[in-house]
Amino acid sequence: MLEAFAQGAATLFHPQVLIVMFASVFISLIFGIIPAISGLTAMALFLPFVFRMSPEVALPFLITLPSVAFTGGAITAILLNIPGDPPNAATLLDGFPMNQKGEGARAIGAAIMASMAGAVGGVPMCLVMIPLLMPIVMAFKTPELFLLTVLGLSVLAALTGNTVIKGLIAGGLGLIAAMIGTQGSTGIARLTFGNTFLYDGLDVVVITMGLFGLPELFDMVIQGQETLVQAKVKGTISDVLQGCKDVWIHKGIWFRSTLIGHIIGIIPGVGSETSIWLAYGQAKQFSKHPEKFGTGIVEGVIAPESANHAKAAGALLTTMAFGIPGSTSMAILLGGFLLVGVTPGPRMMVDHLPLAFTLLLGVALANIMGGVICLFAAPYLVKIATIHVDFLLPSVMAVTYVGVFVSRNSILNIIPLIVFGVLGYFMKSYDFPRPPLIVGFVLGELFERYFFHSLKVEGPFFFVTPIGLSIIAMTIGLFCFPYLKKAFARHAEDGLKT
Amino acid sequence: MRRLNPTSYFFIFILLAMATVVGVSLTYPYLEVKLLPVGIGSIVFILAVIGLSREVTAKAKAQPPTTAKGEPTEVETKNVLRGLSIVLGWMIALYLAVYLLGFFIAIALYMLVYLKVRRRSWLVAIVCAAVTAAAIYGGFEVLMKANLYKGLIWGGALETNSR
C-alpha cells in the first residue's frame, strides 16, 4: 500500500504531468469564471485531447477541470454577483456584499484559501479510507460487479432531476446508445440500420460533447447573453492576505465544512448544492452572530468554499472504487477512464492502485495550483467573464468539431454530435437529467458483459449472494428514497398544521 | 381537442424511438443480441407511457401556462425553436464548409462570416478568424500531431487512418 502511494505521488510530480495539470488549471479557471459555461463544459470539450495521452497524464488533466473551476466561479460570485458555477451560489450571499463594502479582495483571499484548504483537507480523509475499502472491493466477483453496475446506473437516475421516471428513461437511452454497433460475442451489427459508420459503435466523446457542450452554446444564443458589467476588485493585496488568514482564524468552520463536503462527496448523487448549503447552515448555526450572515461576513465565504472543494476527493474515491459516479463531472470522468483504457470499479483499486493515489493527490495539487494562480491573477482573470457570446460561440464550436473529428479521424463523427447536441438541449429544456444517459452509455458495455458472464457461470440466480442481495437492497432503497422524502415532508407539514 | 405541451411531444418521440429499437431488435437471430435491447427498450417504452400520461393529466389539471413575464409559453416555444434553428443552421453550415474546404479554411471563413453577421468590424473579424485557425493548427496539428481533414475540394478522405 505504501509502495503504491509512493509510486502514485512520484507519477504526479513527473514534469509532463505537472505541465499538463498546469494547463488544465488555467483552462478550468477560465471556464469557471465565464458564467455561461462551467468546468463540466470544459471536461466535455477537452475529452478528445486525452486520446493520445497515457492514463497517468490524461486522468489528472481531466480531474483538474471540475475541481478547480469552482475557484474561478467563486471570483465571479464575489465580484459580479453571478455564480460562475452553480455550487458557488452560497458564496455570493456574503461574498458580493463584502465586495460592495470594499472588502472584495479579502473575500477573494478567503475563498481561494478555503478552496485550497478544503481540497487538501479532503484528500487525507480519503487516503485513510482506502485500506478500509480494500477488503470490500476484493470480495467482488462478476455477479456483484454486474449488480454494482446496476447500482451505478440507478444512483444518478434516481437522485438527479425532478422525477425518477425521467432519470430512468435517460439511463435507458444511454444503455440503448451503448448497444449500437457490433455485438461482442456474436459479431452481429446491432441497431446500425445498415450504416457501416455505426459498426464501431458511438463515441463517448461525441455523446459527452453533444450532451454537455452544445446545449450550453444553444442556450447562449437563444437567451441572447449580453456582455457582463466590468468588475472591479475593491481592496489591496494585504486584504487578500487577510482573507487567507481568516481561514485559519475560523479553522473550526473550515474543518466542519470540509468534513461535510467529504461525507457528501462520498455519497453518490447528493450533489454539490447540498454540501454548500449544509456547510453554510452549520457555520451560521455555530456562529455567535448568526444574524450577520448574508450581510457580508467572511465566515459565509469560507464555509461553502471549503465544503465545495472537499467533496471532490470523496466523489472521486466512490467513482474509482465502485464505478459509481456520484455527480455529472464524475460521470464524464468515467467516460475518460474508459477512453484511456482503465475500467473503474473494484478491479481498479487492485490493478491501478498507484493511479488512484495519483488522482487523489492530484485533486489537492490542482487546487493548490489554482489557488496560487488566483491569488495573483484574480483581478485579471475576472475580465474573462466579460467575453461576449459572439466570440465564444464560433470558437467553442470550432474546437468541438475538430475535437470530435480527432477522436475517430472521421468527419462523419460530427453528425451524431449534432444529433446528441439537439437531444441534450431538449433534455435540458424538458427537465430530463443528462448525467444518467452518459453513465448508461459508459457502463453499457460492462453491464452487458457482466450480465451474460454471470448468467453463464452462475446461472439465472447469480444475484443470490450476501453482497449481491445487499446491493439489490441498496438499489431498491435508492428508488424509494425520493418518495420516502416526499412522504416525510408531507407528514411533517401535516404535523405543523395540526 | 386538447393541445399537448413540448414535454409530451418529447415523450412521444421517445416512445417512437423505443418502438423502433424493440421492433428492429426482435429481428436479430441470437438471444444474446436481442435480449438487452428488447428488454431495456420495452422498459423505457413503458416508462415513457407513464411519463406521458402523467404529463397529460397534470396539464389537464393545471391553469393555462404562461411565462414569468406573463407571455404565453407558445410564443416562448416559438422563440426557442427559432433560436435553435439559427444555431443549427450555423452548425450545419460549418459542417458543410469543413466537408468541402477542410478544417482550416472552413473555420477561418466561418469565424469571419459569423462575426460580420454579428456586425463586428472587419479588423476584429479577420484577427479572430486568423487567431482561431492558428490555434486549431497549433493545438491539433502541431501539439497533438493530428492529421486534420483537408476538404473534398483538396482531395481529403472522409475517414483517415492516421491515429
mmCIF file of N, CA, C and O in Angstrom, chain A residues 143-144 146-148 150-151 154 461-479:
data_model
loop_
_atom_site.group_PDB
_atom_site.id
_atom_site.type_symbol
_atom_site.label_atom_id
_atom_site.label_comp_id
_atom_site.label_asym_id
_atom_site.label_seq_id
_atom_site.Cartn_x
_atom_site.Cartn_y
_atom_site.Cartn_z
ATOM 1 N N PRO A 143 -20.867 -11.474 -10.688
ATOM 2 C CA PRO A 143 -22.271 -11.129 -10.386
ATOM 3 C C PRO A 143 -22.387 -9.830 -9.571
ATOM 4 O O PRO A 143 -23.254 -9.007 -9.835
ATOM 5 N N GLU A 144 -21.484 -9.683 -8.599
ATOM 6 C CA GLU A 144 -21.529 -8.466 -7.776
ATOM 7 C C GLU A 144 -21.156 -7.247 -8.620
ATOM 8 O O GLU A 144 -21.716 -6.171 -8.437
ATOM 9 N N PHE A 146 -21.772 -6.914 -11.763
ATOM 10 C CA PHE A 146 -22.948 -6.583 -12.576
ATOM 11 C C PHE A 146 -23.940 -5.763 -11.744
ATOM 12 O O PHE A 146 -24.439 -4.723 -12.193
ATOM 13 N N LEU A 147 -24.195 -6.238 -10.520
ATOM 14 C CA LEU A 147 -25.166 -5.528 -9.678
ATOM 15 C C LEU A 147 -24.661 -4.129 -9.308
ATOM 16 O O LEU A 147 -25.436 -3.184 -9.174
ATOM 17 N N LEU A 148 -23.358 -4.024 -9.169
ATOM 18 C CA LEU A 148 -22.751 -2.710 -8.881
ATOM 19 C C LEU A 148 -22.966 -1.764 -10.064
ATOM 20 O O LEU A 148 -23.194 -0.568 -9.884
ATOM 21 N N VAL A 150 -25.514 -1.913 -12.065
ATOM 22 C CA VAL A 150 -26.937 -1.523 -11.970
ATOM 23 C C VAL A 150 -27.091 -0.405 -10.935
ATOM 24 O O VAL A 150 -27.785 0.590 -11.169
ATOM 25 N N LEU A 151 -26.391 -0.563 -9.801
ATOM 26 C CA LEU A 151 -26.464 0.461 -8.753
ATOM 27 C C LEU A 151 -25.907 1.791 -9.266
ATOM 28 O O LEU A 151 -26.490 2.854 -9.035
ATOM 29 N N SER A 154 -28.385 3.371 -11.373
ATOM 30 C CA SER A 154 -29.577 3.801 -10.642
ATOM 31 C C SER A 154 -29.343 5.078 -9.849
ATOM 32 O O SER A 154 -30.255 5.882 -9.693
ATOM 33 N N PHE A 461 -29.842 -17.442 -11.092
ATOM 34 C CA PHE A 461 -29.918 -16.860 -9.739
ATOM 35 C C PHE A 461 -28.550 -16.352 -9.271
ATOM 36 O O PHE A 461 -28.196 -16.467 -8.108
ATOM 37 N N PHE A 462 -27.803 -15.825 -10.214
ATOM 38 C CA PHE A 462 -26.433 -15.368 -9.902
ATOM 39 C C PHE A 462 -26.396 -14.272 -8.840
ATOM 40 O O PHE A 462 -25.399 -14.072 -8.174
ATOM 41 N N PHE A 463 -27.503 -13.575 -8.679
ATOM 42 C CA PHE A 463 -27.513 -12.436 -7.752
ATOM 43 C C PHE A 463 -27.727 -12.850 -6.289
ATOM 44 O O PHE A 463 -27.637 -12.021 -5.400
ATOM 45 N N VAL A 464 -27.993 -14.162 -6.058
ATOM 46 C CA VAL A 464 -28.270 -14.589 -4.683
ATOM 47 C C VAL A 464 -26.954 -14.864 -3.942
ATOM 48 O O VAL A 464 -26.537 -15.995 -3.764
ATOM 49 N N THR A 465 -26.296 -13.803 -3.565
ATOM 50 C CA THR A 465 -25.102 -13.864 -2.704
ATOM 51 C C THR A 465 -25.291 -12.763 -1.656
ATOM 52 O O THR A 465 -26.063 -11.821 -1.902
ATOM 53 N N PRO A 466 -24.609 -12.883 -0.510
ATOM 54 C CA PRO A 466 -24.822 -11.838 0.523
ATOM 55 C C PRO A 466 -24.547 -10.427 -0.008
ATOM 56 O O PRO A 466 -25.355 -9.523 0.192
ATOM 57 N N ILE A 467 -23.425 -10.279 -0.743
ATOM 58 C CA ILE A 467 -23.105 -8.936 -1.259
ATOM 59 C C ILE A 467 -24.132 -8.529 -2.316
ATOM 60 O O ILE A 467 -24.610 -7.402 -2.346
ATOM 61 N N GLY A 468 -24.480 -9.493 -3.178
ATOM 62 C CA GLY A 468 -25.441 -9.217 -4.250
ATOM 63 C C GLY A 468 -26.775 -8.743 -3.702
ATOM 64 O O GLY A 468 -27.331 -7.737 -4.169
ATOM 65 N N LEU A 469 -27.268 -9.453 -2.682
ATOM 66 C CA LEU A 469 -28.565 -9.067 -2.102
ATOM 67 C C LEU A 469 -28.477 -7.700 -1.417
ATOM 68 O O LEU A 469 -29.425 -6.915 -1.461
ATOM 69 N N SER A 470 -27.313 -7.430 -0.817
ATOM 70 C CA SER A 470 -27.136 -6.104 -0.174
ATOM 71 C C SER A 470 -27.200 -5.002 -1.227
ATOM 72 O O SER A 470 -27.825 -3.955 -1.004
ATOM 73 N N ILE A 471 -26.555 -5.246 -2.372
ATOM 74 C CA ILE A 471 -26.561 -4.218 -3.436
ATOM 75 C C ILE A 471 -27.981 -4.041 -3.974
ATOM 76 O O ILE A 471 -28.422 -2.914 -4.213
ATOM 77 N N ILE A 472 -28.706 -5.153 -4.112
ATOM 78 C CA ILE A 472 -30.096 -5.055 -4.595
ATOM 79 C C ILE A 472 -30.929 -4.230 -3.607
ATOM 80 O O ILE A 472 -31.707 -3.348 -4.009
ATOM 81 N N ALA A 473 -30.732 -4.524 -2.312
ATOM 82 C CA ALA A 473 -31.479 -3.770 -1.284
ATOM 83 C C ALA A 473 -31.152 -2.278 -1.370
ATOM 84 O O ALA A 473 -32.035 -1.419 -1.259
ATOM 85 N N MET A 474 -29.866 -1.968 -1.589
ATOM 86 C CA MET A 474 -29.452 -0.561 -1.710
ATOM 87 C C MET A 474 -30.107 0.093 -2.928
ATOM 88 O O MET A 474 -30.555 1.232 -2.877
ATOM 89 N N THR A 475 -30.159 -0.662 -4.026
ATOM 90 C CA THR A 475 -30.759 -0.115 -5.260
ATOM 91 C C THR A 475 -32.243 0.168 -5.056
ATOM 92 O O THR A 475 -32.742 1.227 -5.439
ATOM 93 N N ILE A 476 -32.943 -0.794 -4.407
ATOM 94 C CA ILE A 476 -34.381 -0.590 -4.155
ATOM 95 C C ILE A 476 -34.568 0.622 -3.226
ATOM 96 O O ILE A 476 -35.422 1.474 -3.460
ATOM 97 N N GLY A 477 -33.716 0.672 -2.188
ATOM 98 C CA GLY A 477 -33.784 1.803 -1.239
ATOM 99 C C GLY A 477 -33.592 3.140 -1.936
ATOM 100 O O GLY A 477 -34.234 4.140 -1.614
ATOM 101 N N LEU A 478 -32.732 3.112 -2.918
ATOM 102 C CA LEU A 478 -32.412 4.333 -3.671
ATOM 103 C C LEU A 478 -33.641 4.861 -4.404
ATOM 104 O O LEU A 478 -33.911 6.057 -4.423
ATOM 105 N N PHE A 479 -34.407 3.929 -4.987
ATOM 106 C CA PHE A 479 -35.604 4.350 -5.715
ATOM 107 C C PHE A 479 -36.729 4.771 -4.766
ATOM 108 O O PHE A 479 -37.565 5.591 -5.111
#
